[in-house]
XYZ file of C-alpha atoms in Angstrom:
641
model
C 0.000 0.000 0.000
C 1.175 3.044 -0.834
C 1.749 5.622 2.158
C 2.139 9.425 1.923
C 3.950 10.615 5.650
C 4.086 13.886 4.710
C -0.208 14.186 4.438
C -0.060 13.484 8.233
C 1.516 16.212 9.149
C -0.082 18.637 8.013
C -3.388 16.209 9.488
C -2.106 16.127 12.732
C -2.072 19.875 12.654
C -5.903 19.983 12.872
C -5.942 18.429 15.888
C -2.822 19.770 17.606
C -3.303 21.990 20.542
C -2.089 25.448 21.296
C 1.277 25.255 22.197
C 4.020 27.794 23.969
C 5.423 27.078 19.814
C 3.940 29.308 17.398
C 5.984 28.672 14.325
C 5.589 27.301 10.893
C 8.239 25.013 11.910
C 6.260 22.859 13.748
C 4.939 21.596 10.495
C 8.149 19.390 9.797
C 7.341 17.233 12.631
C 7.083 13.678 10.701
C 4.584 11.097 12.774
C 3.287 7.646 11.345
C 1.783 7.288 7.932
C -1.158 7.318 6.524
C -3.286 5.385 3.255
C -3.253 8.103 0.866
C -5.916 6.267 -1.303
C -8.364 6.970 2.250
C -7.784 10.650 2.246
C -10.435 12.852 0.286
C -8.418 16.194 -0.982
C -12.227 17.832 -1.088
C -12.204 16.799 2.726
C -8.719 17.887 3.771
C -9.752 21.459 1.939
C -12.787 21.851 3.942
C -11.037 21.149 7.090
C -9.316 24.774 6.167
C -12.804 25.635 5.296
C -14.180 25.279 8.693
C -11.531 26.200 10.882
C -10.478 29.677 9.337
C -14.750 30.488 10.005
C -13.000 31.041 13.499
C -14.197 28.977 16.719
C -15.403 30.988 19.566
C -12.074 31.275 20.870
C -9.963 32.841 17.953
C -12.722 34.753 16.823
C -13.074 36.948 19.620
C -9.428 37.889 19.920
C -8.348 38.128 16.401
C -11.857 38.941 14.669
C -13.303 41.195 17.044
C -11.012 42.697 19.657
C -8.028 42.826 17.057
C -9.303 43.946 13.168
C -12.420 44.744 14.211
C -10.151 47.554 16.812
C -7.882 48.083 14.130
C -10.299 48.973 11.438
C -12.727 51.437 13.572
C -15.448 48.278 13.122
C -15.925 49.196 17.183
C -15.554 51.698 20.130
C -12.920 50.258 21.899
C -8.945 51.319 22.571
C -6.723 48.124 22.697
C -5.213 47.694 19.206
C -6.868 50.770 18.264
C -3.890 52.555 19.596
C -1.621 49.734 18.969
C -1.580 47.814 21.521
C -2.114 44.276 20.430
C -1.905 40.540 22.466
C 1.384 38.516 22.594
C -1.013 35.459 23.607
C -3.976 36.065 21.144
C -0.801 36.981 18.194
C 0.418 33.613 19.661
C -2.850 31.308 19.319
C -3.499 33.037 15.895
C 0.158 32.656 14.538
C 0.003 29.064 15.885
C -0.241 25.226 14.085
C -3.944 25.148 15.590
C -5.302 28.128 14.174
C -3.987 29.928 11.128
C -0.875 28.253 10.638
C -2.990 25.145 10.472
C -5.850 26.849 8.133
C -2.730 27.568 5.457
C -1.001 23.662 6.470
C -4.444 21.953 5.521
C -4.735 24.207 2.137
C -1.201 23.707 1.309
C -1.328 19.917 1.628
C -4.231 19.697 -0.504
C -3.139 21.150 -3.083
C 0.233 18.684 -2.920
C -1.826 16.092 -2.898
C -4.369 17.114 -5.289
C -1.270 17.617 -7.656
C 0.030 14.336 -7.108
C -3.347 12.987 -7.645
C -4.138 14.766 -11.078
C -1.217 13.643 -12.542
C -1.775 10.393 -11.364
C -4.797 10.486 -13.296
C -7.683 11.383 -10.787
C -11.749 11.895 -11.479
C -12.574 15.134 -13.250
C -13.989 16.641 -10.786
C -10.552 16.510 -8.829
C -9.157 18.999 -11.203
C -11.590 21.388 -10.322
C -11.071 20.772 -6.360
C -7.269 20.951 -6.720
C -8.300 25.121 -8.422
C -10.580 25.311 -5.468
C -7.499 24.650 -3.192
C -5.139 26.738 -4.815
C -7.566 29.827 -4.455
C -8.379 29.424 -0.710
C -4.917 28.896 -0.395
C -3.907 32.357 -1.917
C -6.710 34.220 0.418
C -4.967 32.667 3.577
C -1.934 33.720 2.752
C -3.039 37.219 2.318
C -4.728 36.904 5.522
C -1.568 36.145 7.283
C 0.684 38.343 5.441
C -1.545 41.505 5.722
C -1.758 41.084 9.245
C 1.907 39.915 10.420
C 4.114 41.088 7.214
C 6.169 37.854 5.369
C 5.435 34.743 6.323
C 6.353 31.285 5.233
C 3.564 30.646 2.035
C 4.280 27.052 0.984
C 4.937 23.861 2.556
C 5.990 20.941 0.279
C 6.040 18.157 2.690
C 9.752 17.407 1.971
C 11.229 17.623 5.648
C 12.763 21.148 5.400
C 12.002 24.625 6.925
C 9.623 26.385 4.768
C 11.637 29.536 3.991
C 9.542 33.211 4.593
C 8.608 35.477 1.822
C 8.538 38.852 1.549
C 5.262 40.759 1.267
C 6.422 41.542 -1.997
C 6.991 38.106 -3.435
C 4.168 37.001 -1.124
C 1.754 39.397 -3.554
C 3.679 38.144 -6.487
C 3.016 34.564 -6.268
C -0.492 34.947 -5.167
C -2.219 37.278 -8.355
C -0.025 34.364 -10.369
C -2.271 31.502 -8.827
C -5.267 33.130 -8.548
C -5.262 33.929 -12.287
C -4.065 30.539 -13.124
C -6.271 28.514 -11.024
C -9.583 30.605 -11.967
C -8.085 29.513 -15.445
C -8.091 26.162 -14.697
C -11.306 26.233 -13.332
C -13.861 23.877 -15.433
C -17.427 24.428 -14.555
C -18.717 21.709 -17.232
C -17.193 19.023 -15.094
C -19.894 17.327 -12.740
C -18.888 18.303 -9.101
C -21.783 16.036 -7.398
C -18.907 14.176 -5.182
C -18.495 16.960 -3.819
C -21.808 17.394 -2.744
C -25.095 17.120 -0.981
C -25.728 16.398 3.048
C -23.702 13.300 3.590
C -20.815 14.806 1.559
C -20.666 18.401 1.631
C -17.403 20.041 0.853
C -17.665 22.941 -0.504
C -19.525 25.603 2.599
C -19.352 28.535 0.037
C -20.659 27.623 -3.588
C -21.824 23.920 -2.977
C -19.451 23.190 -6.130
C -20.528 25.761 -8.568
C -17.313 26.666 -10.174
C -18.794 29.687 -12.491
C -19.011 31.380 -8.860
C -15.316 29.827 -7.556
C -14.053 31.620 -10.692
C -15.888 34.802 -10.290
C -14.398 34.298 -6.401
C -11.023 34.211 -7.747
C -11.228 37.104 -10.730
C -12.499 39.032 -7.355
C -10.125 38.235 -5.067
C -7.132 38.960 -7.776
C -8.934 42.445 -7.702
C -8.675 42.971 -4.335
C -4.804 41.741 -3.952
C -4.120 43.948 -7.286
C -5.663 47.376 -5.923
C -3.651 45.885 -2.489
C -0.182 47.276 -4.837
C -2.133 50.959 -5.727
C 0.537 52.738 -3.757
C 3.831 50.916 -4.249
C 3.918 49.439 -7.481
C 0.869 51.292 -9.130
C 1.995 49.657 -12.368
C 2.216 46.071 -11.323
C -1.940 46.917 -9.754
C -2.891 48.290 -13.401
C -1.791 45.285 -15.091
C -2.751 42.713 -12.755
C -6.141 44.496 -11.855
C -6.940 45.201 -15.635
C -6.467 41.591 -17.161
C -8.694 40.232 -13.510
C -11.062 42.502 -14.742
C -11.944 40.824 -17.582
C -13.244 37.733 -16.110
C -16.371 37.182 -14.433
C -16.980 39.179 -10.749
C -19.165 38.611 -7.426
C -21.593 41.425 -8.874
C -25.013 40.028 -7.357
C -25.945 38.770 -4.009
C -26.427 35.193 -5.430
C -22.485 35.486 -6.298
C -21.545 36.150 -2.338
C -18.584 33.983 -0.852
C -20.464 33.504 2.726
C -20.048 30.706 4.793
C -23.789 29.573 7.278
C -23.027 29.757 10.643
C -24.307 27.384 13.213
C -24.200 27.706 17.250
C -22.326 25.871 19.896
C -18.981 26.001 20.446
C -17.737 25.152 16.852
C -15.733 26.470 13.659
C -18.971 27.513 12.519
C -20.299 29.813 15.593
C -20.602 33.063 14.696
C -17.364 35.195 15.369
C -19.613 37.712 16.610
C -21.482 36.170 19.066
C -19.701 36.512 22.544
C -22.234 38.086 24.716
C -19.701 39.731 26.914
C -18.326 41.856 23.788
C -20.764 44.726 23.366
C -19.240 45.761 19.952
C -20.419 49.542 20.318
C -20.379 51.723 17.359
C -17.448 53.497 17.162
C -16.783 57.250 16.764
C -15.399 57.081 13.080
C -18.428 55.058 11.751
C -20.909 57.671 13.919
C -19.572 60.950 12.502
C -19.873 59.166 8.491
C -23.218 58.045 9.466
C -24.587 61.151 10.757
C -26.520 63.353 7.939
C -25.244 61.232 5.161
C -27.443 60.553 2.808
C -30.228 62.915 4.023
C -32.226 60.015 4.448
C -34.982 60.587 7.952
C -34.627 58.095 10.581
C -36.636 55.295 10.281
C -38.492 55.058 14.385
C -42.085 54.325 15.194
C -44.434 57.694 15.725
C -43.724 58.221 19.323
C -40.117 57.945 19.041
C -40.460 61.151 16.722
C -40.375 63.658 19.461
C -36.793 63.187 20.869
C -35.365 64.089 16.862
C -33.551 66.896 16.743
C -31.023 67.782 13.737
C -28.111 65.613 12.906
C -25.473 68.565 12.072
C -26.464 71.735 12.982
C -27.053 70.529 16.469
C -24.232 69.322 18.524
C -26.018 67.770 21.713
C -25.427 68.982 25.391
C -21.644 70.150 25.620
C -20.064 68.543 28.928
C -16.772 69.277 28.425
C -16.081 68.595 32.279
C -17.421 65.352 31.914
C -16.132 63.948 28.303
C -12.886 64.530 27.238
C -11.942 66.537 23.943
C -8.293 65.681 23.806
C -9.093 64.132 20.567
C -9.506 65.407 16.973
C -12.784 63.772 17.055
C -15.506 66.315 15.613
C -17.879 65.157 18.010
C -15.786 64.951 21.238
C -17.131 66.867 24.242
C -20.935 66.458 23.632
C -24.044 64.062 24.585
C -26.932 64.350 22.119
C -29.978 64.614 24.012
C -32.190 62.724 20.909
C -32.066 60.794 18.200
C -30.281 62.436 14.427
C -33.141 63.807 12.090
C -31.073 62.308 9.206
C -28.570 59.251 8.894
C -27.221 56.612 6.755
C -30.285 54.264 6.622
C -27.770 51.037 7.379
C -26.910 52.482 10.397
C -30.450 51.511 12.699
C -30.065 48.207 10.904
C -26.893 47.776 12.054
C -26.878 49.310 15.704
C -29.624 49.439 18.078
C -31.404 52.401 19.156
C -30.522 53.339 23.094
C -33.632 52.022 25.402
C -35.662 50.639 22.121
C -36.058 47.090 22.349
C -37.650 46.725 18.273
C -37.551 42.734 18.354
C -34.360 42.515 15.965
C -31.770 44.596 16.069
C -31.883 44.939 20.052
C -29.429 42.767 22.012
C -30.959 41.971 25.223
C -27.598 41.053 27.035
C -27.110 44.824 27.359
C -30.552 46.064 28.554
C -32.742 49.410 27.944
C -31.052 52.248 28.569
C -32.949 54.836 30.849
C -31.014 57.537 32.152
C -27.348 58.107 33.634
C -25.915 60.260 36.658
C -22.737 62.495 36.229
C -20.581 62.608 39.105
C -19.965 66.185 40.709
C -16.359 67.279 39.289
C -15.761 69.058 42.304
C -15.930 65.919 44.690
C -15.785 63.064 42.347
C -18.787 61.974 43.757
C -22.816 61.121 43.015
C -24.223 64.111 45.235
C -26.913 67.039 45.151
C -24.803 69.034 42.299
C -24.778 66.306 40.063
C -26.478 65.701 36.390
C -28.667 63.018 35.521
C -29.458 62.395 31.667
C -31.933 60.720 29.950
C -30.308 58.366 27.942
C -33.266 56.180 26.250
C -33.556 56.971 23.005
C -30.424 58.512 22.162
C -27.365 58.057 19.585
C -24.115 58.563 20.845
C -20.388 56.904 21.186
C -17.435 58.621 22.622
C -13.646 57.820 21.352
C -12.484 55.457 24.237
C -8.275 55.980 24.517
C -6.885 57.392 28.122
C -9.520 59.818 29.833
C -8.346 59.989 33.092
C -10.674 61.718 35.741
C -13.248 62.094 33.180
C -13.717 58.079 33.406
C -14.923 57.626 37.035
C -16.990 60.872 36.362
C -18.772 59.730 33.613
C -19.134 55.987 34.469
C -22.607 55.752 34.293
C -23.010 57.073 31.006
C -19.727 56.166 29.294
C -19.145 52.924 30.894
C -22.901 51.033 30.337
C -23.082 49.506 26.890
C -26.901 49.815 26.746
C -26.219 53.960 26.346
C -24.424 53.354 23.262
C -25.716 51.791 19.949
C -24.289 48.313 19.646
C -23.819 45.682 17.209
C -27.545 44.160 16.042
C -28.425 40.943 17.586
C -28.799 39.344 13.988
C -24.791 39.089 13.732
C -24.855 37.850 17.545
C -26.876 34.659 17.228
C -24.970 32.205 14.694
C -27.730 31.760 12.924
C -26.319 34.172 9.821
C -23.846 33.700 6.780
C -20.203 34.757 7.247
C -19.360 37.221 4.330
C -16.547 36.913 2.718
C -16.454 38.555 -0.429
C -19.441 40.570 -1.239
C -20.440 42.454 -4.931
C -20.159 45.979 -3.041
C -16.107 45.439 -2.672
C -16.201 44.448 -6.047
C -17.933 48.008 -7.671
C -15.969 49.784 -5.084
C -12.357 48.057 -6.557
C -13.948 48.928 -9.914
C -14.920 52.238 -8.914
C -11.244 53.292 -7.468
C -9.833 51.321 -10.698
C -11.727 53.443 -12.818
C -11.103 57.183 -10.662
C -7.089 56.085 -11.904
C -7.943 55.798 -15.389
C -7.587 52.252 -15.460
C -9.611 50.208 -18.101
C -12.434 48.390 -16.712
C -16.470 48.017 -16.964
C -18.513 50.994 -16.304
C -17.458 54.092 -14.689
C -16.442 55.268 -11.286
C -19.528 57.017 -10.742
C -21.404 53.936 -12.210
C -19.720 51.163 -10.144
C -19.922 53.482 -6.797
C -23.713 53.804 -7.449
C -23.728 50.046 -8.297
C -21.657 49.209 -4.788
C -24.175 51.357 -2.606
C -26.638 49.678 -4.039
C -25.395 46.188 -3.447
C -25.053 47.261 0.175
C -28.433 48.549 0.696
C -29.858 45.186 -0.784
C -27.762 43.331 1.645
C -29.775 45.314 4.256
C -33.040 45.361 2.960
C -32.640 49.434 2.899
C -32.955 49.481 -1.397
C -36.250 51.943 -0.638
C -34.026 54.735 -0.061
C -31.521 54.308 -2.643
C -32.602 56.685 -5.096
C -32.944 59.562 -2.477
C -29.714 58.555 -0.859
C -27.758 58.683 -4.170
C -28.574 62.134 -5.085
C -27.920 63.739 -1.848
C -25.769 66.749 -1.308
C -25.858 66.696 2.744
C -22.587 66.371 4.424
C -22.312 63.944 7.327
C -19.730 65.187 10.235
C -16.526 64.437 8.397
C -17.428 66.888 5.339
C -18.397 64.404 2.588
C -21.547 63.612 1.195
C -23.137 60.879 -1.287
C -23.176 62.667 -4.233
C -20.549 61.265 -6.890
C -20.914 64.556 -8.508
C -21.276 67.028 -5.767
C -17.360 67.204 -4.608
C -17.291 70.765 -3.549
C -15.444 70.647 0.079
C -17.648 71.391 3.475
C -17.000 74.790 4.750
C -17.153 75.701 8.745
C -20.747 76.468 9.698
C -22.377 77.528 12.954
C -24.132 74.951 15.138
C -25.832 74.980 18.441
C -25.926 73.289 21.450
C -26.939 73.779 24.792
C -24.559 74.151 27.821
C -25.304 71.050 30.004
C -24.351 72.705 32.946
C -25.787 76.061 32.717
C -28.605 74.980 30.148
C -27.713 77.836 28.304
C -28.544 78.022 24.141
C -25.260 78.487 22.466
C -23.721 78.222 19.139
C -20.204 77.702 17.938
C -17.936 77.218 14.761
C -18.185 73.713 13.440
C -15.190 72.563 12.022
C -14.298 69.609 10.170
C -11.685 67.011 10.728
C -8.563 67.739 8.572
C -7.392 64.613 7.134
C -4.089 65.490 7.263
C -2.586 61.663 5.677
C -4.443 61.795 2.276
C -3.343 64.254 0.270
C -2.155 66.672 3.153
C -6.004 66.928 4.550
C -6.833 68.839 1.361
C -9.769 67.101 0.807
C -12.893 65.620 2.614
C -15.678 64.985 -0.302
C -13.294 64.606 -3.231
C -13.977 60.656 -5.166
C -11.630 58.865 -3.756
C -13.321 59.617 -0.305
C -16.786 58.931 -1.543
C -15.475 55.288 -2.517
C -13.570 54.178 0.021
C -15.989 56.035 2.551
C -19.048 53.594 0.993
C -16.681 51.175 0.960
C -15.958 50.578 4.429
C -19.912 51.166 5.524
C -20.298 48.223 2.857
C -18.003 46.116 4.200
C -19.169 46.627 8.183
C -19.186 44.391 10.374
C -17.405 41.370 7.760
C -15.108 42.660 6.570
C -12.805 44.534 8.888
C -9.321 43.159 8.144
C -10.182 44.641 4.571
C -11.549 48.222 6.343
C -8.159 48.051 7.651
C -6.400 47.160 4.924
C -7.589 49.954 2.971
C -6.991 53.017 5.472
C -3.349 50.998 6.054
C -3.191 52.083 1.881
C -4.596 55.050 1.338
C -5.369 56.778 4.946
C -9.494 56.935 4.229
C -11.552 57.203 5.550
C -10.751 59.610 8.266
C -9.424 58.067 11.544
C -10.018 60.335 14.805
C -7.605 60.006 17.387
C -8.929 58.390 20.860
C -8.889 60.235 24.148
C -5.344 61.330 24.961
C -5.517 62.843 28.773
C -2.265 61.448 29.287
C 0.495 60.621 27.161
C 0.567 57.380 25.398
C 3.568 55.081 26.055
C 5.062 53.623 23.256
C 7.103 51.323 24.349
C 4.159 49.640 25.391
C 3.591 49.321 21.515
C 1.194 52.220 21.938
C 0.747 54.850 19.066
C 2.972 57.941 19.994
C 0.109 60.118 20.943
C 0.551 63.162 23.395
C -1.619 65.622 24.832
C -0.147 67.985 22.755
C -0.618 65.833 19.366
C -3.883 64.894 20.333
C -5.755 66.833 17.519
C -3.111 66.160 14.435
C -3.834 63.330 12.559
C -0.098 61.457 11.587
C 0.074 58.195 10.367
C 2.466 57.025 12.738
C -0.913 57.559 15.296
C -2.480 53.674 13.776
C -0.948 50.508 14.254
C 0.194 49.138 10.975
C 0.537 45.154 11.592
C 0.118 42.723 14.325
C 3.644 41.630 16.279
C 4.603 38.141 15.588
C 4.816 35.924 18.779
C 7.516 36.488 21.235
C 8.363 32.929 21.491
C 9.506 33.288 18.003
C 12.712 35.016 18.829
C 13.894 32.169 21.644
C 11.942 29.091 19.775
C 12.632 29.776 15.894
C 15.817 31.942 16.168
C 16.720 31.833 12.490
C 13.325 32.011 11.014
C 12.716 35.178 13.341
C 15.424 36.428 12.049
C 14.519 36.099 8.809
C 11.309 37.564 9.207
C 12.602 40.821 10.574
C 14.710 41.206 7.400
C 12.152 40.652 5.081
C 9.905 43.135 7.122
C 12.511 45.837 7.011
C 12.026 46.973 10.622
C 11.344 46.188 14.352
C 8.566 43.516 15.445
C 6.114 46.680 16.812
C 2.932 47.417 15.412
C 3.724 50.551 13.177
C 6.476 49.377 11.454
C 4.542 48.881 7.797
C 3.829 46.806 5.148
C 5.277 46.603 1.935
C 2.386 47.894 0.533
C 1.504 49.988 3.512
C 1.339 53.836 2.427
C 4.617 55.311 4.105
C 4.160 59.083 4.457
């Protein structure tokens, strides 16, 4: 009988358990054979399948409280100013997580070379194309978050070397264009399918939509060069272009989720992480889109307007050490006008509508300020009514103004959070959706490259994906033509790019009660295109782009602002300096309202055991990466200035 050693290595990897070793290394191990003839490559491939939908476990650390942090997805400070896990970097980075994931995807495409050459069933062909493209999106997956990484594994007893970023990128539009190539949706791909064989969680074996996966992904890796080989993205993105796209809901690469501690829970349903809107997703949903809110008749009375009223100013409660727009108020109501995603996404304070409502956080009511002048809950204090209300407050280092605000700051039910219909594993894990796909087509086109339709057509084409998504298509038409700005100066618009100008708003004085007004100012976005610009295209896409992609798609929301700085980033709270040889951002109170890029974390640290357990690959790594093992030392393809 014929035996293949190296397939159970990369098998025993499944089942391995998180160990103080975090290193591709581990994969050399060689235990006892196996029958090759009893191993399915369509089964080894969906062991990858499964395990990168994230357990319980991995998915809280890495999804939420690491990309979702790192791409603004949620109001939190953590990686948000760059301070990231050694022991989450560790599990992720590890031979039973991700490492694994790429082991499994690797080894079946090894052995589904060995067996197409060998002369294996049709349909084996197609699974061997199926394993080369999951394969390339791991990679990326890895890569974009830790910098080079060791891509291939051939089984053969030696180290797998690590790649650059650069050659990383290099060899990954190469397979994705040859393997959508090689794709052959005429071939009958039943073994592959139905309940008592299912291998294939995203398509069911429908290779006209693995190819349009791959043409889409090669789009995404090819705009991922935009900045440092613009040439090399043209090219690339141009010829994927060609080929068929995810342009229609039916064409989504989502995965069903199912509950219990599995692969397949969702890896956003932790009840203990409130995943409250954060302050960069507020201020672009506010106004935009001029669309009313959507709120039964006797919520109606608390509306007041979205931008030319700023809320109660408590600047003795809330900190404004921040370049946040926003910073310094509490709005006393719900916004006249905003994005119409926005309520289907986050939960109205105190509202409990039957969907969107998480009951782990229960109704908000109201919320006592402490008296600044004794710290304490006394006669002099304020109480607010906090049912039905919209707010979120950067989170950072606030100081006194924590324990003074507690009430209102520090309850989850005061802030919108994350609906309950991505909390309950009972939804479909996006992975590529049609909206990224206008959007890449959109920026592809605002460069002059040659693809189908226009900027202005494919933006228009990737809001509208995203308001299908969310059952909000009613309000399309309205929404598309609007010229309102939201609190960051752009609007919807393609057309309208004139820039916002500073305006009076009001407010009221929360501690005198006083009706005031002041100069509203936006945000100067100071890392595109020295903060000349708020509304101009660019902004417009990559502004729908990232409401689109929430809450999937954050490692891609990061990915992009990594690239191009958009859309704007505030800073979080900085009442005392941030220290960054605690890998925190460099912020200071007296930097607090610039905006620098050296003020977001750029990649996630590799493990620490690295350096003492895999000396010489470490080493390695840090060459390829061309700097220190922190969390703003960039990409490759990471803008630089």
């Amino acid at each position: 009988m014929k035996t293949f050693n190296k397939l159970l290595i990369g098998l025993a990897s499944v089942a391995l358990a998180l160990t103080a070793c975090s290193d591709f290394e581990d994969i050399n191990k060689n235990p006892n054979s196996v029958s090759e003839e009893n191993v399915q490559v369509a089964h080894l491939l969906n062991k990858s399948f499964m395990g990168a939908q994230q357990n319980p476990h991995i998915a809280e650390r890495i999804f939420v409280l690491t990309w979702k942090r790192a791409a603004r997805f949620e109001r939190a400070s953590g990686f948000t100013i760059g301070t990231d896990n050694d022991g989450w970097n560790t599990d992720y980075f590890s031979t039973g997580y991700a490492v694994g994931w790429l082991n499994q995807a690797n080894l079946a495409v090894n052995l589904g070379e060995k067996r197409v050459a060998e002369g294996a069933p049709a349909y084996e062909k197609n699974v061997l194309q199926m394993a080369r493209i999951w394969r390339a999106y791991l990679i990326t997956e890895l890569a974009d978050s830790f910098g080079p990484i060791p891509m291939l594994n051939k089984y053969d007893g030696t180290v797998s070397p690590y790649e650059s970023v650069q050659s990383i990128y290099t060899f990954v539009l190469k397979e994705l264009k040859e393997a959508s190539a090689a794709l052959d949706p005429t071939i009958d791909m039943t073994a592959i399918k139905g309940t008592n064989n299912q291998s294939d969680p995203y398509y069911n074996g429908d290779m006209a939509k693995w190819q349009k996966y791959a043409n889409s992904l090669r789009l995404r890796c090819a705009m991922r060069l935009s900045v440092v080989d613009p040439a090399k993205a043209k090219s690339e993105f141009e010829d994927a272009a060609k080929g068929s796209l995810i342009l229609t809901q039916a064409d989504i690469a989502q995965v069903q989720e199912r509950g219990g501690w599995t692969d397949l829970d969702g890896v956003m349903s932790r009840p203990w992480n409130a995943q409250l809107i954060s302050p960069t997703l507020n201020n672009i949903f506010l106004g935009l889109g001029g669309i009313d809110i959507q709120v039964p008749d006797d919520m109606k009375s608390v509306i007041k307007p979205a931008t030319t009223y700023m809320g109660m100013r408590l600047d003795q409660h809330l900190p404004t050490s921040t370049n946040d727009p926003s910073a310094g108020y509490f709005f006393d109501g719900l916004p006249d006008k905003i994005d119409p995603r926005a309520t289907v996404l986050y939960n109205i304070p105190g509202y409990d509508d039957g969907k969107v409502y998480f009951p782990n956080l229960g109704l908000a009511t109201d919320a006592t300020l402490a008296n600044p002048a004794t710290g304490q809950i006394d006669g002099n204090s304020i109480t607010l009514i906090t049912k039905w209300t919209w707010n979120t407050w950067v989170a950072g280092k606030w100081d006194k103004y924590s324990s003074l605000s507690t009430e209102l700051t520090g309850a989850a039910q005061n802030y919108p959070a994350i609906s309950n219909v991505y909390r309950q594993s009972t939804n479909k894990r996006v992975w590529f959706g049609p909206w990224e796909t206008y959007f890449l087509l959109a920026e592809a086109a605002e460069y002059g490259w040659t693809v189908p339709g226009t900027a202005k057509q494919n933006y228009e084409s990737g809001i509208a994906a995203s308001f299908e998504y969310h059952g909000v298509s009613q309000f399309l038409n309205q929404y598309l033509t609007s010229q309102a700005y939201n609190r960051v100066g752009t609007s919807v618009a393609f057309d309208h790019t004139a820039e916002a100008q500073p305006f009076t708003v009001s407010y009221v004085d929360g501690y005198t009660k006083e009706n005031k007004t002041t100069t509203y100012t936006y945000p100067k976005n100071s890392i595109y295109k020295n903060g000349q610009f708020n509304n101009d295209h660019l902004t417009k896409i990559i502004t729908q782009k990232f409401i689109a992609q929430h809450p999937w798609l954050p490692l891609e929301a990061w990915s992009d602002h990594r690239r191009l700085g958009l859309p704007f980033f505030e800073n979080q709270a900085v009442e005392v300096d941030y220290n960054p040889s605690s890998y925190e951002v460099p912020l200071t109170k007296a930097t607090a309202k610039e905006c620098r890029w050296e003020f977001y974390p750029k990649r996630m640290r590799y493990p620490s055991n690295m350096e003492v357990n895999s000396k010489e690959s470490y080493q390695q790594a840090i060459q390829l990466l061309g700097g220190d093992n922190n969390t703003q030392t960039p990409l490759w393809w990471v803008m630089k200035k």
